[in-house]
mmCIF file of C-alpha atoms and ligand atoms in Angstrom:
data_model
loop_
_atom_site.group_PDB
_atom_site.id
_atom_site.type_symbol
_atom_site.label_atom_id
_atom_site.label_comp_id
_atom_site.label_asym_id
_atom_site.label_seq_id
_atom_site.Cartn_x
_atom_site.Cartn_y
_atom_site.Cartn_z
ATOM 1 C CA MET A 9 -115.796 37.526 -92.812
ATOM 2 C CA THR A 10 -115.341 35.265 -89.432
ATOM 3 C CA CYS A 11 -118.190 35.830 -86.970
ATOM 4 C CA SER A 12 -118.252 34.557 -83.194
ATOM 5 C CA SER A 13 -119.346 34.431 -79.951
ATOM 6 C CA HIS A 14 -117.985 34.730 -76.002
ATOM 7 C CA ALA A 15 -120.268 33.332 -73.318
ATOM 8 C CA LEU A 16 -124.035 33.302 -73.124
ATOM 9 C CA GLN A 17 -125.227 36.022 -69.941
ATOM 10 C CA LYS A 18 -128.952 35.613 -69.388
ATOM 11 C CA PHE A 19 -131.312 38.377 -67.804
ATOM 12 C CA PRO A 20 -134.152 38.050 -66.300
ATOM 13 C CA PRO A 21 -136.954 39.827 -66.673
ATOM 14 C CA PRO A 22 -137.838 42.779 -64.581
ATOM 15 C CA THR A 23 -139.128 42.083 -60.773
ATOM 16 C CA GLU A 24 -142.687 43.131 -61.459
ATOM 17 C CA GLU A 25 -143.200 41.279 -65.124
ATOM 18 C CA GLY A 26 -141.189 38.090 -64.142
ATOM 19 C CA LYS A 27 -143.359 37.831 -59.960
ATOM 20 C CA ALA A 28 -145.948 35.308 -60.289
ATOM 21 C CA ASN A 29 -149.025 36.155 -59.709
ATOM 22 C CA VAL A 30 -152.601 34.190 -59.736
ATOM 23 C CA SER A 31 -155.356 36.553 -59.694
ATOM 24 C CA VAL A 32 -158.560 35.057 -58.588
ATOM 25 C CA LYS A 33 -161.519 36.583 -60.832
ATOM 26 C CA LEU A 34 -164.644 38.156 -58.942
ATOM 27 C CA LYS A 35 -167.025 37.196 -62.243
ATOM 28 C CA PRO A 36 -168.112 33.537 -62.478
ATOM 29 C CA GLU A 37 -166.725 32.520 -65.811
ATOM 30 C CA VAL A 38 -169.382 32.436 -69.030
ATOM 31 C CA PHE A 39 -169.703 28.834 -70.400
ATOM 32 C CA ASN A 40 -171.121 28.431 -74.061
ATOM 33 C CA PRO A 41 -173.786 25.901 -73.743
ATOM 34 C CA PHE A 42 -173.194 22.443 -74.287
ATOM 35 C CA THR A 43 -175.826 19.962 -76.173
ATOM 36 C CA LEU A 44 -174.805 16.217 -76.921
ATOM 37 C CA SER A 45 -177.057 15.412 -79.645
ATOM 38 C CA PRO A 46 -177.374 11.773 -80.641
ATOM 39 C CA LEU A 47 -175.377 11.143 -84.034
ATOM 40 C CA PRO A 48 -177.347 10.006 -87.042
ATOM 41 C CA GLU A 49 -176.984 5.978 -87.340
ATOM 42 C CA GLN A 50 -175.919 5.822 -91.289
ATOM 43 C CA THR A 51 -173.092 8.591 -89.909
ATOM 44 C CA ILE A 52 -171.625 5.378 -87.450
ATOM 45 C CA LEU A 53 -172.176 3.007 -90.021
ATOM 46 C CA ASP A 54 -170.307 5.098 -92.212
ATOM 47 C CA VAL A 55 -167.433 6.053 -89.992
ATOM 48 C CA LEU A 56 -167.070 1.521 -89.158
ATOM 49 C CA VAL A 57 -166.899 1.057 -92.480
ATOM 50 C CA ASP A 58 -164.114 3.640 -93.467
ATOM 51 C CA TRP A 59 -162.269 1.392 -90.386
ATOM 52 C CA VAL A 60 -162.639 -1.833 -91.084
ATOM 53 C CA GLN A 61 -161.673 -1.122 -94.721
ATOM 54 C CA ASN A 62 -158.314 -0.489 -93.153
ATOM 55 C CA LYS A 63 -158.256 -4.241 -91.415
ATOM 56 C CA ARG A 64 -157.071 -6.761 -92.987
ATOM 57 C CA LEU A 65 -159.323 -9.049 -90.942
ATOM 58 C CA PHE A 66 -162.484 -7.409 -91.077
ATOM 59 C CA SER A 67 -164.938 -7.424 -94.202
ATOM 60 C CA PRO A 68 -166.554 -4.020 -94.760
ATOM 61 C CA THR A 69 -169.783 -6.191 -96.421
ATOM 62 C CA ALA A 70 -169.919 -7.823 -92.592
ATOM 63 C CA ALA A 71 -169.880 -3.650 -91.214
ATOM 64 C CA ARG A 72 -172.649 -2.806 -93.426
ATOM 65 C CA GLY A 73 -174.367 -5.192 -93.165
ATOM 66 C CA MET A 74 -174.309 -4.476 -89.204
ATOM 67 C CA VAL A 75 -177.476 -3.939 -87.523
ATOM 68 C CA ILE A 76 -176.480 -0.698 -84.210
ATOM 69 C CA THR A 77 -178.639 -1.708 -81.101
ATOM 70 C CA ASP A 78 -178.129 0.855 -78.951
ATOM 71 C CA VAL A 79 -175.469 3.509 -79.090
ATOM 72 C CA THR A 80 -173.688 5.194 -75.913
ATOM 73 C CA HIS A 81 -171.986 8.505 -75.889
ATOM 74 C CA GLU A 82 -169.808 9.633 -73.403
ATOM 75 C CA VAL A 83 -167.729 12.837 -73.512
ATOM 76 C CA ALA A 84 -163.905 13.874 -72.133
ATOM 77 C CA TYR A 85 -163.269 17.282 -71.637
ATOM 78 C CA CYS A 86 -159.998 19.044 -72.351
ATOM 79 C CA TYR A 87 -158.324 22.220 -70.877
ATOM 80 C CA ARG A 88 -155.714 23.327 -73.208
ATOM 81 C CA LEU A 89 -153.634 25.996 -71.730
ATOM 82 C CA GLU A 90 -150.837 28.029 -74.399
ATOM 83 C CA THR A 91 -148.125 30.126 -72.691
ATOM 84 C CA PHE A 92 -146.111 32.460 -75.106
ATOM 85 C CA THR A 93 -142.487 33.571 -73.404
ATOM 86 C CA GLU A 94 -139.654 35.666 -74.455
ATOM 87 C CA HIS A 95 -136.284 35.019 -72.707
ATOM 88 C CA ARG A 96 -132.976 37.010 -72.750
ATOM 89 C CA SER A 97 -129.680 36.980 -73.451
ATOM 90 C CA VAL A 98 -126.616 38.751 -74.523
ATOM 91 C CA CYS A 99 -123.500 37.426 -76.106
ATOM 92 C CA LEU A 100 -120.240 39.219 -76.414
ATOM 93 C CA ARG A 101 -119.160 38.521 -80.414
ATOM 94 C CA PHE A 102 -116.389 39.527 -82.324
ATOM 95 C CA GLU A 103 -115.109 40.019 -85.676
ATOM 96 C CA PRO A 104 -112.117 40.738 -87.503
ATOM 97 C CA GLN A 105 -112.153 44.537 -87.666
ATOM 98 C CA CYS A 106 -113.094 45.598 -91.541
ATOM 99 C CA LYS A 107 -114.604 49.317 -92.248
ATOM 100 C CA THR A 108 -117.775 48.423 -92.394
ATOM 101 C CA SER A 109 -117.205 47.650 -87.977
ATOM 102 C CA LYS A 110 -116.065 51.411 -88.488
ATOM 103 C CA ALA A 111 -118.779 52.529 -89.637
ATOM 104 C CA THR A 112 -120.662 51.107 -86.699
ATOM 105 C CA MET A 113 -118.401 52.315 -84.169
ATOM 106 C CA SER A 114 -119.835 54.523 -81.888
ATOM 107 C CA PRO A 115 -118.300 57.634 -81.272
ATOM 108 C CA LYS A 116 -117.574 58.026 -78.513
ATOM 109 C CA PRO A 117 -115.023 55.629 -75.630
ATOM 110 C CA ALA A 118 -116.353 52.816 -74.463
ATOM 111 C CA GLY A 119 -118.104 53.837 -70.508
ATOM 112 C CA GLU A 120 -118.900 57.605 -71.343
ATOM 113 C CA VAL A 121 -122.517 55.644 -72.929
ATOM 114 C CA GLN A 122 -124.799 53.584 -71.398
ATOM 115 C CA GLU A 123 -125.464 50.374 -73.283
ATOM 116 C CA PRO A 124 -128.731 49.506 -73.647
ATOM 117 C CA GLN A 125 -130.635 47.448 -70.976
ATOM 118 C CA PRO A 126 -131.674 44.424 -72.593
ATOM 119 C CA TRP A 127 -135.386 43.969 -71.484
ATOM 120 C CA LYS A 128 -135.400 47.498 -72.645
ATOM 121 C CA VAL A 129 -134.465 46.795 -76.100
ATOM 122 C CA PRO A 130 -138.362 47.249 -78.292
ATOM 123 C CA VAL A 131 -138.465 43.546 -79.734
ATOM 124 C CA THR A 132 -141.403 42.317 -81.076
ATOM 125 C CA PRO A 133 -141.590 38.528 -82.236
ATOM 126 C CA ALA A 134 -142.647 37.592 -86.008
ATOM 127 C CA LYS A 135 -145.543 35.528 -85.103
ATOM 128 C CA MET A 136 -147.277 35.081 -81.979
ATOM 129 C CA PHE A 137 -147.093 31.899 -80.263
ATOM 130 C CA HIS A 138 -144.815 30.497 -82.658
ATOM 131 C CA ASN A 139 -141.026 29.051 -81.322
ATOM 132 C CA GLN A 140 -138.022 32.365 -83.084
ATOM 133 C CA VAL A 141 -135.259 33.484 -82.102
ATOM 134 C CA LEU A 142 -134.070 36.914 -82.931
ATOM 135 C CA ASN A 143 -130.806 38.703 -82.627
ATOM 136 C CA TYR A 144 -129.456 42.425 -82.925
ATOM 137 C CA ARG A 145 -126.504 44.052 -82.426
ATOM 138 C CA LEU A 146 -126.212 46.443 -79.156
ATOM 139 C CA ILE A 147 -125.394 50.009 -80.029
ATOM 140 C CA HIS A 148 -123.264 51.636 -77.441
ATOM 141 C CA THR A 149 -121.419 48.028 -77.470
ATOM 142 C CA ASP A 150 -118.705 48.778 -79.165
ATOM 143 C CA ARG A 151 -114.841 47.591 -78.847
ATOM 144 C CA VAL A 152 -111.683 47.221 -81.241
ATOM 145 C CA THR A 153 -109.046 45.300 -78.872
ATOM 146 C CA GLY A 154 -105.778 43.702 -80.471
ATOM 147 C CA CYS A 155 -105.802 40.124 -81.673
ATOM 148 C CA SER A 156 -104.910 38.490 -78.973
ATOM 149 C CA TYR A 157 -104.308 35.681 -81.907
ATOM 150 C CA CYS A 158 -101.688 36.923 -83.106
ATOM 151 C CA GLN A 159 -100.155 39.893 -80.213
ATOM 152 C CA GLU A 160 -101.704 42.050 -83.621
ATOM 153 C CA GLN A 161 -98.489 40.648 -85.424
ATOM 154 C CA LYS A 162 -101.207 39.938 -88.141
ATOM 155 C CA CYS A 163 -99.692 37.275 -89.441
ATOM 156 C CA VAL A 164 -98.986 33.230 -87.323
ATOM 157 C CA MET A 165 -96.138 30.560 -87.416
ATOM 158 C CA CYS A 166 -96.527 28.552 -90.774
ATOM 159 C CA LYS A 167 -97.656 24.985 -89.081
ATOM 160 C CA ALA A 168 -96.611 23.267 -91.733
ATOM 161 C CA CYS A 169 -92.969 24.524 -92.230
ATOM 162 C CA CYS A 170 -93.081 25.616 -88.329
ATOM 163 C CA ALA A 171 -91.723 28.761 -89.618
ATOM 164 C CA SER A 172 -88.420 27.178 -90.601
ATOM 165 C CA THR A 173 -89.734 28.270 -94.370
ATOM 166 C CA ARG A 174 -89.506 25.322 -96.465
ATOM 167 C CA CYS A 175 -92.900 25.030 -97.512
ATOM 168 C CA LYS A 176 -92.185 24.929 -100.975
ATOM 169 C CA GLY A 177 -93.279 22.801 -104.585
ATOM 170 C CA GLU A 178 -96.930 22.637 -105.758
ATOM 171 C CA LYS A 179 -98.371 20.569 -102.303
ATOM 172 C CA MET A 180 -97.312 22.392 -99.942
ATOM 173 C CA VAL A 181 -97.217 26.022 -100.626
ATOM 174 C CA PRO A 182 -98.663 27.487 -97.279
ATOM 175 C CA CYS A 183 -96.393 30.232 -96.632
ATOM 176 C CA MET A 184 -94.662 30.625 -99.593
ATOM 177 C CA SER A 185 -91.250 30.120 -98.310
ATOM 178 C CA LEU A 186 -91.685 32.628 -95.664
ATOM 179 C CA GLY A 187 -92.425 31.184 -92.279
ATOM 180 C CA GLN A 188 -95.384 32.968 -91.596
ATOM 181 C CA VAL A 189 -99.288 33.197 -92.997
ATOM 182 C CA CYS A 190 -101.823 35.165 -92.519
ATOM 183 C CA CYS A 191 -103.595 35.171 -89.286
ATOM 184 C CA GLU A 192 -107.366 33.494 -89.883
ATOM 185 C CA MET A 193 -108.811 34.877 -86.334
ATOM 186 C CA CYS A 194 -108.480 38.964 -87.347
ATOM 187 C CA VAL A 195 -107.788 37.850 -90.596
ATOM 188 C CA GLY A 196 -104.350 39.794 -91.141
ATOM 189 C CA LYS A 197 -105.978 42.947 -89.960
ATOM 190 C CA GLY A 198 -104.149 42.953 -86.234
ATOM 191 C CA GLN A 199 -107.455 43.610 -84.458
ATOM 192 C CA MET A 200 -110.715 42.219 -83.636
ATOM 193 C CA PHE A 201 -113.624 44.136 -83.477
ATOM 194 C CA TYR A 202 -116.689 43.011 -80.319
ATOM 195 C CA PHE A 203 -119.716 43.907 -79.574
ATOM 196 C CA LYS A 204 -122.870 42.391 -77.853
ATOM 197 C CA GLU A 205 -125.665 40.900 -78.817
ATOM 198 C CA LEU A 206 -128.946 40.892 -78.361
ATOM 199 C CA GLN A 207 -131.115 37.526 -78.744
ATOM 200 C CA VAL A 208 -134.683 36.974 -77.776
ATOM 201 C CA ASP A 209 -135.891 33.393 -77.775
ATOM 202 C CA TYR A 210 -139.590 33.007 -78.041
ATOM 203 C CA ARG A 211 -140.824 29.970 -77.080
ATOM 204 C CA CYS A 212 -144.828 28.408 -77.292
ATOM 205 C CA HIS A 213 -145.323 26.138 -73.769
ATOM 206 C CA LEU A 214 -148.465 23.828 -74.415
ATOM 207 C CA ASP A 215 -150.094 22.542 -71.200
ATOM 208 C CA ARG A 216 -153.034 19.737 -71.768
ATOM 209 C CA TYR A 217 -155.873 18.154 -68.930
ATOM 210 C CA LEU A 218 -157.768 15.495 -70.573
ATOM 211 C CA LEU A 219 -160.690 14.335 -68.151
ATOM 212 C CA GLY A 220 -162.326 11.268 -68.948
ATOM 213 C CA VAL A 221 -160.702 9.887 -71.612
ATOM 214 C CA PRO A 222 -160.759 6.160 -71.845
ATOM 215 C CA GLY A 223 -157.237 4.150 -71.160
ATOM 216 C CA SER A 224 -157.724 2.017 -74.585
ATOM 217 C CA ILE A 225 -158.087 5.848 -76.099
ATOM 218 C CA PRO A 226 -154.437 7.357 -76.514
ATOM 219 C CA GLU A 227 -154.759 11.068 -75.686
ATOM 220 C CA GLU A 228 -153.237 12.185 -78.778
ATOM 221 C CA ARG A 229 -156.560 10.943 -80.817
ATOM 222 C CA ILE A 230 -159.250 12.387 -78.497
ATOM 223 C CA SER A 231 -156.727 16.118 -78.237
ATOM 224 C CA HIS A 232 -156.978 16.200 -82.248
ATOM 225 C CA ALA A 233 -161.118 15.130 -82.022
ATOM 226 C CA LYS A 234 -163.508 17.765 -83.015
ATOM 227 C CA GLY A 235 -165.150 19.004 -80.243
ATOM 228 C CA GLU A 236 -166.742 22.086 -79.194
ATOM 229 C CA ILE A 237 -165.304 24.911 -77.222
ATOM 230 C CA LEU A 238 -167.376 25.760 -73.960
ATOM 231 C CA HIS A 239 -165.117 28.756 -72.872
ATOM 232 C CA ASN A 240 -162.001 30.895 -74.864
ATOM 233 C CA GLY A 241 -159.352 32.933 -72.305
ATOM 234 C CA LEU A 242 -157.569 35.243 -73.123
ATOM 235 C CA GLY A 243 -154.733 38.013 -72.072
ATOM 236 C CA GLN A 244 -151.081 38.410 -70.724
ATOM 237 C CA LYS A 245 -151.800 36.199 -67.997
ATOM 238 C CA VAL A 246 -154.773 34.547 -68.195
ATOM 239 C CA CYS A 247 -156.987 33.486 -64.891
ATOM 240 C CA PRO A 248 -157.904 29.667 -64.040
ATOM 241 C CA ILE A 249 -161.756 28.839 -64.369
ATOM 242 C CA SER A 250 -163.380 28.243 -61.012
ATOM 243 C CA THR A 251 -166.628 27.882 -61.820
ATOM 244 C CA PHE A 252 -166.947 24.962 -64.777
ATOM 245 C CA SER A 253 -169.252 22.117 -64.161
ATOM 246 C CA VAL A 254 -166.760 19.921 -63.975
ATOM 247 C CA GLU A 255 -164.611 20.630 -60.307
ATOM 248 C CA GLU A 256 -162.029 18.188 -62.234
ATOM 249 C CA VAL A 257 -161.696 20.598 -64.452
ATOM 250 C CA ASN A 258 -161.372 23.779 -62.320
ATOM 251 C CA ALA A 259 -158.704 22.271 -60.078
ATOM 252 C CA ALA A 260 -156.380 21.311 -62.909
ATOM 253 C CA SER A 261 -157.189 24.948 -64.444
ATOM 254 C CA TRP A 262 -155.962 26.534 -61.186
ATOM 255 C CA ARG A 263 -153.249 23.855 -61.087
ATOM 256 C CA MET A 264 -151.621 24.669 -64.497
ATOM 257 C CA VAL A 265 -151.722 27.965 -64.613
ATOM 258 C CA ARG A 266 -150.297 29.037 -61.733
ATOM 259 C CA SER A 267 -147.552 26.773 -62.402
ATOM 260 C CA SER A 268 -147.465 28.540 -66.066
ATOM 261 C CA HIS A 269 -147.011 31.854 -63.916
ATOM 262 C CA SER A 270 -143.864 30.425 -62.183
ATOM 263 C CA SER A 271 -142.201 27.853 -64.155
ATOM 264 C CA CYS A 272 -139.716 29.875 -65.950
ATOM 265 C CA PRO A 273 -138.618 33.182 -63.582
ATOM 266 C CA GLN A 274 -136.406 33.622 -66.138
ATOM 267 C CA CYS A 275 -138.701 34.900 -68.606
ATOM 268 C CA ARG A 276 -141.457 36.809 -69.208
ATOM 269 C CA ILE A 277 -144.864 35.885 -70.473
ATOM 270 C CA ILE A 278 -146.421 37.476 -72.937
ATOM 271 C CA GLN A 279 -149.360 36.222 -73.809
ATOM 272 C CA GLN A 280 -151.688 33.561 -72.421
ATOM 273 C CA THR A 281 -154.720 31.010 -74.290
ATOM 274 C CA SER A 282 -156.637 28.924 -72.561
ATOM 275 C CA THR A 283 -159.358 26.532 -73.911
ATOM 276 C CA GLU A 284 -161.386 24.484 -71.997
ATOM 277 C CA GLY A 285 -164.119 22.479 -72.051
ATOM 278 C CA SER A 286 -163.210 21.329 -75.871
ATOM 279 C CA ALA A 287 -165.553 18.318 -75.717
ATOM 280 C CA LYS A 288 -164.867 15.022 -77.312
ATOM 281 C CA ARG A 289 -167.684 12.709 -78.157
ATOM 282 C CA ARG A 290 -166.510 8.614 -77.564
ATOM 283 C CA ILE A 291 -169.036 6.730 -78.849
ATOM 284 C CA ARG A 292 -170.161 2.667 -77.936
ATOM 285 C CA LEU A 293 -171.808 0.537 -79.559
ATOM 286 C CA TRP A 294 -173.930 -2.366 -79.116
ATOM 287 C CA LEU A 295 -174.359 -4.493 -82.613
HETATM 288 ZN ZN1 ZN B 14 -104.202 38.188 -85.432
HETATM 289 ZN ZN1 ZN B 15 -94.238 27.357 -94.061
#
């Protein structure tokens, strides 16, 4: 059965939910204590030897024999804000009218029953913080109309012979000399079955702020490095942090949260998580 779609109609969320709203907490946030304990020299040497083994110009033996005279620790801070949103739109779909189509038809004619409002249809994501698209056939949106392609004639002119009925022989038998072929659009039914489909698009947006990352280290490597979680936030809309000891992180948090609440007026925020101060360690060796 063929099934196609027409233009997509977008529906912004109800005003009170789409409105940007960054509240300021009265209570200070609680941060996990962070202690920068020194790494054992052997651990540092093991990492160094492991790294040297992948370099042609360096000798692992020489690396094993190196003597560490000093170690400098530096800390980088990472603030992550994940926003899980949903976007709803409705498209008009159609298929040839058949027995299964009739079974889903509304008993009342169009206009007498109210179509469901897109944002009032209960839909939940299969998994939070994962991109996904869900489609739902909306009830009370069924319409049956005549097929405009064949003008309800159920068949159209044969393009191979232009209705001259010369389609004969083994190679060209599209119309069997009838001059007409079955309408592909309605598969010979003469009528089309229209209905509306709700499309719910769930998206996960990640925003990240890194502070104290040396220019020689790619940000991607820092963000995947192990660190200590200093603060976690979870909510429909998280509040920005404001009492962390590093003011740049507070400012970035405020900027990112405010932006996330207003960047997509067509979307509704379902949930946000913020992870703050995931401290990474960079070690500078003096050999
Ligand atoms: Zn047709
Ligand atoms: Zn023909």
